[in-house]
Amino acid sequence: MAMEVKMMGRETKIVVAVDESEESMYALSWCLNNFSSKNDQNTNTTLILLYVKPPPSAYSSLDAAGYLFSTDAIGAMEKYAKELVHSVMERAEAVYQHSGVKMNVEKKVGTGDAKDVICHTVEKLRADTLVMGSHGYGFFKRTLLGSVSDHCAKNVNCPVVIVKHPKQNRV
Amino acid sequence: MAMEVKMMGRETKIVVAVDESEESMYALSWCLNNFSSKNDQNTNTTLILLYVKPPPSAYSSLDAAGYLFSTDAIGAMEKYAKELVHSVMERAEAVYQHSGVKMNVEKKVGTGDAKDVICHTVEKLRADTLVMGSHGYGFFKRTLLGSVSDHCAKNVNCPVVIVKHPKQNRV
């Protein structure tokens, strides 16, 4: 009986990787609308909103990719990246509030290569599910990253939900 | 108001690609346990169990892969493949019954390259979600197929849930 009570109270952790794309907000919305409310009665569900900032060194590595930026431009990009964190988390919070779903919500901001940080966070938290958009990862995706969702689907141990934005379908 | 009623009655289609692996049964179970019962009240959810048989020509192509089989062996494999369909669908039905979740259940059996058949079926049915295991696709996976889940995640338009069997984690 004690065991049953313990099982009932088990915490379920859902990590949603968010970025400034419409797609990641859609993935969050999909998660809130489709994950079981049955579970909510039995378990303590925590939604972890994870945003990954590129490391400062990423900006200078853009030079190597053929982009030549002045120091001012790099400083401006760093500032922009910091502002994005706030903006993305605010949007994510609004999507959550709008859904009417009740979960514990935590916000985490990581720094580094998105695919590594996401996989590492999922593993560290022993997350039950990872939800993310299908396309790159934000502003820097085209220059720096391959497919983050591909990498995460291969490397994390929990179920991975890859969500495509309907507007981006059939492109 | 009429529109609201229509929206409330919208059919949600979840395709679960099943095969003889433990992993695909776990994916089905995960789907039944984690998909929203909130949606069940608002929509008419249909669970489509999809099994894909390899085409008969697949057996003879095994020869080209360096496996030399007699005609008898090929006949035996065809028989085995037919029996698998029945066995897999029975297991899937049992997983569904055991879950206690109430959905409409449809069973579909396709023939061909699993990744193409799964993507085609999802598109044709205009499915809302595809759920599948992360690893190959059944008995023939090692000789004939690359990663089916990779291909499907890239090619279907709806959200894709890739589920790993816990026992296969950290391998």
Short mmCIF file of C-alpha atoms in Angstrom, two decimals:
data_model
loop_
_atom_site.label_atom_id
_atom_site.label_comp_id
_atom_site.label_asym_id
_atom_site.label_seq_id
_atom_site.Cartn_x
_atom_site.Cartn_y
_atom_site.Cartn_z
CA MET A 1 0.00 0.00 0.00
CA ALA A 2 2.81 2.33 0.93
CA MET A 3 4.44 1.40 -2.33
CA GLU A 4 1.30 2.21 -4.24
CA VAL A 5 1.16 5.63 -2.63
CA LYS A 6 4.77 6.19 -3.55
CA MET A 7 4.14 5.14 -7.14
CA MET A 8 1.13 7.42 -7.35
CA GLY A 9 3.25 10.34 -6.27
CA ARG A 10 6.10 9.74 -8.71
CA GLU A 11 7.28 12.85 -10.45
CA THR A 12 7.04 12.90 -14.23
CA LYS A 13 9.41 15.27 -15.95
CA ILE A 14 8.76 16.59 -19.43
CA VAL A 15 11.54 18.66 -20.97
CA VAL A 16 10.46 20.99 -23.78
CA ALA A 17 13.33 22.53 -25.72
CA VAL A 18 12.24 26.03 -26.61
CA ASP A 19 13.80 28.60 -28.86
CA GLU A 20 12.61 31.70 -30.70
CA SER A 21 10.95 29.71 -33.47
CA GLU A 22 7.21 29.44 -33.93
CA GLU A 23 7.78 25.73 -34.22
CA SER A 24 9.12 25.32 -30.70
CA MET A 25 6.15 27.24 -29.30
CA TYR A 26 3.87 24.97 -31.30
CA ALA A 27 5.72 21.94 -29.88
CA LEU A 28 5.11 23.28 -26.37
CA SER A 29 1.47 23.88 -27.12
CA TRP A 30 1.12 20.40 -28.63
CA CYS A 31 2.69 18.91 -25.52
CA LEU A 32 0.33 20.76 -23.19
CA ASN A 33 -2.70 19.76 -25.24
CA ASN A 34 -1.82 16.14 -25.86
CA PHE A 35 -0.14 14.89 -22.75
CA SER A 36 -2.35 12.93 -20.50
CA SER A 37 -4.35 14.67 -17.86
CA LYS A 38 -4.89 11.13 -16.57
CA ASN A 39 -1.27 11.23 -15.53
CA ASP A 40 -1.75 14.55 -13.83
CA GLN A 41 -4.09 12.98 -11.34
CA ASN A 42 -1.67 10.19 -10.55
CA THR A 43 1.64 11.88 -10.76
CA ASN A 44 3.33 15.10 -10.10
CA THR A 45 4.15 16.41 -13.55
CA THR A 46 6.88 18.98 -14.01
CA LEU A 47 7.33 20.81 -17.27
CA ILE A 48 10.89 21.96 -17.79
CA LEU A 49 11.30 24.73 -20.34
CA LEU A 50 14.85 24.52 -21.61
CA TYR A 51 16.50 27.24 -23.65
CA VAL A 52 20.04 26.87 -24.86
CA LYS A 53 22.21 29.90 -25.59
CA PRO A 54 25.18 29.45 -27.88
CA PRO A 55 28.52 29.87 -26.12
CA PRO A 56 30.23 33.29 -26.65
CA SER A 57 32.89 31.58 -28.75
CA ALA A 58 30.21 30.67 -31.27
CA TYR A 59 30.03 34.24 -32.50
CA SER A 60 33.66 34.46 -33.39
CA SER A 61 33.52 31.05 -35.06
CA LEU A 62 31.05 32.59 -37.48
CA ASP A 63 34.08 34.32 -39.00
CA ALA A 64 35.51 30.95 -39.94
CA ALA A 65 32.24 30.09 -41.67
CA GLY A 66 32.82 33.01 -44.04
CA TYR A 67 30.94 35.67 -42.13
CA LEU A 68 33.09 38.63 -41.22
CA PHE A 69 31.80 40.56 -38.29
CA SER A 70 33.26 43.53 -36.47
CA THR A 71 33.74 43.40 -32.70
CA ASP A 72 30.72 45.70 -32.41
CA ALA A 73 28.61 43.24 -34.36
CA ILE A 74 29.69 40.39 -32.13
CA GLY A 75 28.88 42.43 -29.02
CA ALA A 76 25.47 43.22 -30.49
CA MET A 77 24.84 39.54 -31.14
CA GLU A 78 25.72 38.67 -27.55
CA LYS A 79 23.28 41.28 -26.33
CA TYR A 80 20.66 39.99 -28.72
CA ALA A 81 21.17 36.42 -27.46
CA LYS A 82 20.62 37.55 -23.86
CA GLU A 83 17.45 39.38 -24.76
CA LEU A 84 16.20 36.32 -26.63
CA VAL A 85 16.31 34.19 -23.49
CA HIS A 86 13.92 36.54 -21.75
CA SER A 87 11.67 36.88 -24.78
CA VAL A 88 11.49 33.13 -25.44
CA MET A 89 10.74 32.28 -21.83
CA GLU A 90 8.01 34.93 -21.72
CA ARG A 91 6.38 33.50 -24.83
CA ALA A 92 6.64 29.97 -23.45
CA GLU A 93 5.04 31.10 -20.19
CA ALA A 94 2.20 32.69 -22.18
CA VAL A 95 1.65 29.47 -24.16
CA TYR A 96 1.51 27.54 -20.88
CA GLN A 97 -0.90 29.98 -19.25
CA HIS A 98 -3.11 29.99 -22.32
CA SER A 99 -3.38 26.18 -22.34
CA GLY A 100 -5.15 26.05 -19.00
CA VAL A 101 -3.12 22.94 -18.11
CA LYS A 102 -1.78 22.78 -14.57
CA MET A 103 1.75 21.50 -14.16
CA ASN A 104 4.76 22.58 -12.18
CA VAL A 105 6.85 24.71 -14.50
CA GLU A 106 10.60 25.16 -14.29
CA LYS A 107 12.76 27.24 -16.57
CA LYS A 108 16.30 26.30 -17.36
CA VAL A 109 18.82 28.14 -19.50
CA GLY A 110 21.86 26.27 -20.74
CA THR A 111 24.86 27.47 -22.69
CA GLY A 112 26.67 25.52 -25.37
CA ASP A 113 25.93 23.39 -28.38
CA ALA A 114 22.15 22.96 -28.25
CA LYS A 115 22.16 19.26 -29.09
CA ASP A 116 24.69 18.43 -26.38
CA VAL A 117 23.08 20.62 -23.75
CA ILE A 118 19.60 19.21 -24.45
CA CYS A 119 20.80 15.59 -24.27
CA HIS A 120 22.83 16.28 -21.15
CA THR A 121 19.93 18.02 -19.41
CA VAL A 122 17.51 15.21 -20.24
CA GLU A 123 19.94 12.67 -18.85
CA LYS A 124 20.81 14.67 -15.75
CA LEU A 125 17.16 15.28 -14.87
CA ARG A 126 16.22 11.70 -15.75
CA ALA A 127 13.42 13.21 -17.80
CA ASP A 128 10.53 11.01 -18.88
CA THR A 129 9.96 12.73 -22.19
CA LEU A 130 11.70 15.26 -24.43
CA VAL A 131 9.57 17.42 -26.70
CA MET A 132 11.09 19.61 -29.40
CA GLY A 133 10.56 21.11 -32.81
CA SER A 134 11.85 19.27 -35.87
CA HIS A 135 13.92 22.08 -37.27
CA GLY A 136 17.24 23.51 -36.20
CA TYR A 137 17.59 25.45 -33.08
CA GLY A 138 16.95 29.12 -33.30
CA PHE A 139 18.82 32.03 -34.70
CA PHE A 140 22.15 30.28 -35.09
CA LYS A 141 20.93 27.04 -36.58
CA ARG A 142 21.87 27.63 -40.17
CA THR A 143 25.45 28.48 -39.53
CA LEU A 144 26.35 26.34 -36.57
CA LEU A 145 24.20 23.33 -36.18
CA GLY A 146 23.01 20.28 -37.98
CA SER A 147 19.67 18.79 -37.09
CA VAL A 148 19.35 19.01 -33.34
CA SER A 149 16.22 16.88 -33.19
CA ASP A 150 17.91 14.05 -35.14
CA HIS A 151 20.80 14.03 -32.74
CA CYS A 152 18.62 14.13 -29.63
CA ALA A 153 16.30 11.38 -30.89
CA LYS A 154 19.32 9.14 -31.33
CA ASN A 155 21.06 10.00 -28.09
CA VAL A 156 18.58 10.45 -25.29
CA ASN A 157 17.08 7.44 -23.56
CA CYS A 158 13.57 8.66 -22.99
CA PRO A 159 10.78 8.97 -25.56
CA VAL A 160 11.29 11.96 -27.86
CA VAL A 161 8.44 13.86 -29.46
CA ILE A 162 9.42 15.71 -32.63
CA VAL A 163 6.83 18.27 -33.57
CA LYS A 164 6.60 20.06 -36.90
CA HIS A 165 4.86 23.34 -37.23
CA PRO A 166 1.84 22.87 -39.50
CA LYS A 167 2.87 25.95 -41.51
CA GLN A 168 6.22 24.37 -42.22
CA ASN A 169 4.68 21.15 -43.47
CA ARG A 170 4.87 20.16 -47.10
CA VAL A 171 7.74 22.53 -47.76
CA MET B 1 -22.52 26.86 -32.47
CA ALA B 2 -22.81 24.23 -35.16
CA MET B 3 -19.15 24.83 -35.86
CA GLU B 4 -18.25 24.31 -32.23
CA VAL B 5 -20.07 20.98 -32.20
CA LYS B 6 -18.20 19.98 -35.31
CA MET B 7 -14.87 20.97 -33.78
CA MET B 8 -15.67 19.06 -30.61
CA GLY B 9 -16.36 15.94 -32.64
CA ARG B 10 -13.19 16.11 -34.73
CA GLU B 11 -11.54 12.77 -35.13
CA THR B 12 -7.97 12.49 -33.86
CA LYS B 13 -5.94 9.75 -35.48
CA ILE B 14 -2.89 8.26 -33.81
CA VAL B 15 -0.91 5.80 -35.90
CA VAL B 16 1.28 3.38 -33.92
CA ALA B 17 3.73 1.40 -36.04
CA VAL B 18 3.93 -2.04 -34.46
CA ASP B 19 6.24 -4.92 -35.17
CA GLU B 20 7.38 -7.99 -33.27
CA SER B 21 9.81 -6.06 -31.09
CA GLU B 22 9.29 -5.45 -27.40
CA GLU B 23 10.12 -1.86 -28.16
CA SER B 24 7.14 -1.32 -30.43
CA MET B 25 4.80 -2.79 -27.79
CA TYR B 26 6.37 -0.48 -25.26
CA ALA B 27 5.80 2.44 -27.66
CA LEU B 28 2.13 1.46 -27.92
CA SER B 29 1.83 1.18 -24.16
CA TRP B 30 3.56 4.55 -23.72
CA CYS B 31 1.14 6.11 -26.18
CA LEU B 32 -1.91 4.71 -24.39
CA ASN B 33 -0.63 5.86 -21.00
CA ASN B 34 0.56 9.32 -21.99
CA PHE B 35 -1.85 10.64 -24.54
CA SER B 36 -4.37 13.00 -23.18
CA SER B 37 -7.64 11.69 -21.86
CA LYS B 38 -8.64 15.35 -21.93
CA ASN B 39 -8.71 15.04 -25.68
CA ASP B 40 -10.80 11.90 -25.45
CA GLN B 41 -13.63 13.88 -23.99
CA ASN B 42 -13.52 16.44 -26.74
CA THR B 43 -12.64 14.38 -29.73
CA ASN B 44 -13.15 11.01 -31.22
CA THR B 45 -9.73 9.37 -30.98
CA THR B 46 -8.85 6.50 -33.27
CA LEU B 47 -5.78 4.39 -32.67
CA ILE B 48 -4.48 2.84 -35.86
CA LEU B 49 -2.19 -0.15 -35.34
CA LEU B 50 -0.03 -0.41 -38.43
CA TYR B 51 2.06 -3.42 -39.24
CA VAL B 52 4.19 -3.54 -42.38
CA LYS B 53 5.14 -6.83 -44.01
CA PRO B 54 8.15 -6.88 -46.28
CA PRO B 55 7.28 -7.53 -49.94
CA PRO B 56 7.87 -11.13 -51.13
CA SER B 57 10.74 -9.90 -53.27
CA ALA B 58 12.55 -8.89 -50.10
CA TYR B 59 13.34 -12.48 -49.25
CA SER B 60 15.15 -13.19 -52.48
CA SER B 61 17.05 -9.91 -52.17
CA LEU B 62 18.56 -11.36 -49.01
CA ASP B 63 20.67 -13.47 -51.35
CA ALA B 64 22.28 -10.36 -52.71
CA ALA B 65 23.17 -9.32 -49.18
CA GLY B 66 25.31 -12.43 -48.88
CA TYR B 67 22.72 -14.73 -47.36
CA LEU B 68 22.12 -17.83 -49.43
CA PHE B 69 18.75 -19.39 -48.82
CA SER B 70 17.09 -22.34 -50.52
CA THR B 71 13.60 -21.97 -52.01
CA ASP B 72 12.32 -23.92 -49.00
CA ALA B 73 13.87 -21.43 -46.63
CA ILE B 74 12.31 -18.54 -48.53
CA GLY B 75 8.90 -20.26 -48.41
CA ALA B 76 9.33 -20.78 -44.68
CA MET B 77 10.16 -17.10 -44.22
CA GLU B 78 7.04 -16.05 -46.11
CA LYS B 79 4.95 -18.28 -43.88
CA TYR B 80 6.70 -16.90 -40.83
CA ALA B 81 6.01 -13.34 -41.96
CA LYS B 82 2.29 -14.11 -42.31
CA GLU B 83 2.13 -15.65 -38.87
CA LEU B 84 3.92 -12.64 -37.43
CA VAL B 85 1.16 -10.29 -38.55
CA HIS B 86 -1.37 -12.25 -36.54
CA SER B 87 0.91 -12.58 -33.54
CA VAL B 88 1.89 -8.89 -33.48
CA MET B 89 -1.70 -7.70 -33.81
CA GLU B 90 -2.79 -10.03 -30.99
CA ARG B 91 -0.07 -8.67 -28.71
CA ALA B 92 -0.97 -5.10 -29.63
CA GLU B 93 -4.63 -5.81 -28.87
CA ALA B 94 -3.62 -7.23 -25.49
CA VAL B 95 -1.53 -4.14 -24.68
CA TYR B 96 -4.51 -1.96 -25.60
CA GLN B 97 -6.97 -3.99 -23.51
CA HIS B 98 -4.58 -4.01 -20.56
CA SER B 99 -4.23 -0.20 -20.64
CA GLY B 100 -7.88 0.36 -19.81
CA VAL B 101 -7.90 3.29 -22.24
CA LYS B 102 -10.93 3.57 -24.49
CA MET B 103 -10.28 4.51 -28.09
CA ASN B 104 -11.52 3.29 -31.43
CA VAL B 105 -8.96 0.78 -32.64
CA GLU B 106 -8.25 -0.04 -36.27
CA LYS B 107 -5.69 -2.50 -37.55
CA LYS B 108 -3.90 -2.00 -40.81
CA VAL B 109 -1.39 -4.25 -42.50
CA GLY B 110 0.77 -2.82 -45.25
CA THR B 111 3.30 -4.48 -47.50
CA GLY B 112 6.54 -2.96 -48.69
CA ASP B 113 9.45 -0.99 -47.35
CA ALA B 114 8.38 -0.15 -43.79
CA LYS B 115 9.57 3.46 -43.87
CA ASP B 116 7.72 4.23 -47.09
CA VAL B 117 4.54 2.42 -46.06
CA ILE B 118 4.46 4.13 -42.66
CA CYS B 119 4.98 7.60 -44.15
CA HIS B 120 2.43 6.96 -46.90
CA THR B 121 -0.17 5.66 -44.43
CA VAL B 122 0.28 8.64 -42.10
CA GLU B 123 -0.15 11.02 -45.01
CA LYS B 124 -3.12 9.19 -46.53
CA LEU B 125 -4.97 9.03 -43.21
CA ARG B 126 -3.97 12.61 -42.36
CA ALA B 127 -2.91 11.23 -39.00
CA ASP B 128 -2.40 13.63 -36.11
CA THR B 129 0.47 11.74 -34.52
CA LEU B 130 2.80 8.88 -35.39
CA VAL B 131 4.21 6.77 -32.56
CA MET B 132 6.97 4.24 -33.12
CA GLY B 133 9.96 2.52 -31.60
CA SER B 134 13.41 3.98 -32.16
CA HIS B 135 15.00 0.89 -33.55
CA GLY B 136 14.70 -0.80 -36.92
CA TYR B 137 11.58 -2.51 -37.92
CA GLY B 138 11.27 -6.12 -36.95
CA PHE B 139 12.82 -9.29 -38.16
CA PHE B 140 14.20 -7.92 -41.40
CA LYS B 141 15.65 -4.70 -40.09
CA ARG B 142 19.29 -5.64 -40.05
CA THR B 143 19.46 -6.79 -43.62
CA LEU B 144 17.02 -4.54 -45.40
CA LEU B 145 16.43 -1.29 -43.66
CA GLY B 146 18.18 1.71 -42.31
CA SER B 147 16.65 3.57 -39.41
CA VAL B 148 12.93 3.63 -40.07
CA SER B 149 12.20 6.09 -37.26
CA ASP B 150 14.81 8.56 -38.59
CA HIS B 151 13.26 8.48 -42.02
CA CYS B 152 9.71 8.86 -40.73
CA ALA B 153 10.61 11.72 -38.38
CA LYS B 154 12.05 13.59 -41.36
CA ASN B 155 9.29 12.81 -43.83
CA VAL B 156 5.91 12.85 -42.15
CA ASN B 157 4.17 16.12 -41.43
CA CYS B 158 2.59 15.32 -38.10
CA PRO B 159 4.32 15.10 -34.72
CA VAL B 160 6.34 11.92 -34.35
CA VAL B 161 6.94 10.20 -31.03
CA ILE B 162 10.05 8.02 -30.98
CA VAL B 163 10.02 5.68 -28.02
CA LYS B 164 12.97 3.65 -26.79
CA HIS B 165 12.49 0.53 -24.77
CA PRO B 166 13.93 1.13 -21.28
CA LYS B 167 15.82 -2.18 -21.48
CA GLN B 168 17.55 -1.01 -24.63
CA ASN B 169 18.68 2.22 -23.07
CA ARG B 170 22.32 2.91 -22.43
CA VAL B 171 23.43 0.22 -24.88
#
